[in-house]
Short mmCIF file of C-alpha atoms in Angstrom, two decimals:
data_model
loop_
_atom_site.label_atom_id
_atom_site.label_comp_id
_atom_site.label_asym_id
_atom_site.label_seq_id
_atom_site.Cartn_x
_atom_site.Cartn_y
_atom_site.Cartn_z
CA UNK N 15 -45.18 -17.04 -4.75
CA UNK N 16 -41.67 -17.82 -5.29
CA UNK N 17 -40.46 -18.55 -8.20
CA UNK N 18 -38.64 -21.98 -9.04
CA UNK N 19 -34.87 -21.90 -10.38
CA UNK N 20 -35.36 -25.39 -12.23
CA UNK N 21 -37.45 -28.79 -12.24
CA UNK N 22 -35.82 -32.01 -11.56
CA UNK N 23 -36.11 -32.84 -15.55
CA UNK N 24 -34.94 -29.84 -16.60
CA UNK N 25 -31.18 -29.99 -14.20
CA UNK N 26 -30.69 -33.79 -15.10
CA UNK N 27 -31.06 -33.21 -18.60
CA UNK N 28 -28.70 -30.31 -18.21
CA UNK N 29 -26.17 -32.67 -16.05
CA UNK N 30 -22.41 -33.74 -17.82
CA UNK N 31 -23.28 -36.90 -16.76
CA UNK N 32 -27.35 -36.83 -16.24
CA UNK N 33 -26.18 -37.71 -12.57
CA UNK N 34 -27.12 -36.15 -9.56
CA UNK N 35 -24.31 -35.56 -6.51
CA UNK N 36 -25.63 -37.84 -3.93
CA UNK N 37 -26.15 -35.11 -1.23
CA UNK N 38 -28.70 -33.77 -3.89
CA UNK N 39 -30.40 -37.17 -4.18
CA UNK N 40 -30.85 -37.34 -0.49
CA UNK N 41 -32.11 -33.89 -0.04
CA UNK N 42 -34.57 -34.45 -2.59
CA UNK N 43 -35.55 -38.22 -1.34
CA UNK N 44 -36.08 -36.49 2.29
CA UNK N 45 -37.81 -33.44 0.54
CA UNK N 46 -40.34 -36.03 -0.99
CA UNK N 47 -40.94 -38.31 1.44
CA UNK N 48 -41.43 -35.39 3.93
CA UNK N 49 -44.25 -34.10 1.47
CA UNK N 50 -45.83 -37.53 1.00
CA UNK N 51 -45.68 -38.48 4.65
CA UNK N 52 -47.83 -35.35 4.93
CA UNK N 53 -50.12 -35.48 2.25
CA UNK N 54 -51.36 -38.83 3.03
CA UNK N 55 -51.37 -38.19 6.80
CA UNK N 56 -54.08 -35.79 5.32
CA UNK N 57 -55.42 -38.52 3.30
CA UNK N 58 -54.14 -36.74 -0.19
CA UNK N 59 -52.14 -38.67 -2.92
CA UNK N 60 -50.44 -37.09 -5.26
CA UNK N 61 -51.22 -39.06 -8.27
CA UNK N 62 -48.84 -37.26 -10.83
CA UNK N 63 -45.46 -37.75 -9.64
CA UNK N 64 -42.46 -37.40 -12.04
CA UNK N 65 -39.37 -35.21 -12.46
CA UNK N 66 -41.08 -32.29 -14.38
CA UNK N 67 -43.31 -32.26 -11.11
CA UNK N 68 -40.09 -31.79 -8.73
CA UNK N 69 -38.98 -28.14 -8.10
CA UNK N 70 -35.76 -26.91 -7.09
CA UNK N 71 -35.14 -23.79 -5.76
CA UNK N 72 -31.97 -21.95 -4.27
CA UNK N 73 -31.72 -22.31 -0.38
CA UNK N 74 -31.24 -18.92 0.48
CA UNK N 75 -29.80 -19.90 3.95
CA UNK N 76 -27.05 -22.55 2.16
CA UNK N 77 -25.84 -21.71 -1.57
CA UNK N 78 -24.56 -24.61 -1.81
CA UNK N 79 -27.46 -26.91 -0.96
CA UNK N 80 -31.14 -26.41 -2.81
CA UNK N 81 -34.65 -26.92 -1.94
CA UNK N 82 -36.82 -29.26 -3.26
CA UNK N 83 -41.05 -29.27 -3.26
CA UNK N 84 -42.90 -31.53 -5.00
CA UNK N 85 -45.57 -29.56 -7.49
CA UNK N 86 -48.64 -30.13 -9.85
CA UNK N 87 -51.24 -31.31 -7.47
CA UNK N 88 -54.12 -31.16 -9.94
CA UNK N 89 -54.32 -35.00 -10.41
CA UNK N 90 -54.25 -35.48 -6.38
CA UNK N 91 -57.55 -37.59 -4.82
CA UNK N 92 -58.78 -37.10 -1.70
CA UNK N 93 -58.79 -40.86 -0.15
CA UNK N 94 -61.91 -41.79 1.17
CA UNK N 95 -62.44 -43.63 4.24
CA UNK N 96 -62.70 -47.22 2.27
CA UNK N 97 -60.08 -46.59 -0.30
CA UNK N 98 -57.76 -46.47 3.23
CA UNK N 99 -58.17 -49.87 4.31
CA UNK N 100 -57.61 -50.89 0.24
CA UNK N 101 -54.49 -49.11 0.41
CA UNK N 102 -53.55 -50.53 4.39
CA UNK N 103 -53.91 -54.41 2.71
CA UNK N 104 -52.08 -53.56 -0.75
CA UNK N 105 -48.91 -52.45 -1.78
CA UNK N 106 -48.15 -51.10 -5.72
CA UNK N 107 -44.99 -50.11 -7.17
CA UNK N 108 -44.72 -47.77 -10.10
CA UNK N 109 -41.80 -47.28 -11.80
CA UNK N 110 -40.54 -44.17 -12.37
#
């Protein structure tokens, strides 16, 4: 298994400015909706996200840009077939 450089916490904290560059923010927002996309296409929520729970690792292939994988899936639930149309008719926001 490879082996993380950082967590999303962790870099922010360690930020000037506790900014991120916007190219990072959008390879991160792409990185997690990629993941979610998936995981519920599989009928899997994550249940725990947050930025401890947000890897980054070096992109081998591009220095310069880093990799991002969302982590910590002990708290994920298996949606059954009924909890599916619940979530089809509702919509919940959770602040992060």
């Amino acid at each position: 298994m490879e082996k993380a450089q950082t967590n999303l916490e962790d870099m922010i904290e360690d930020l000037p400015n506790k900014t991120l560059r916007r190219d990072l923010f959008m390879d991160m927002m792409k990185s997690l909706v990629d993941a979610l996309s998936y995981s519920h296409s599989n009928r899997v929520t994550h249940c725990d996200i947050k930025p401890r729970n947000i890897l980054i690792f070096q992109n081998q292939s591009n220095p310069k840009r880093k990799i991002f994988k969302l982590a910590d899936w002990g708290s994920a639930h298996v949606m059954k077939a009924q909890e599916e149309k619940i979530k089809e008719s509702s919509f919940t926001y959770t602040p992060i």
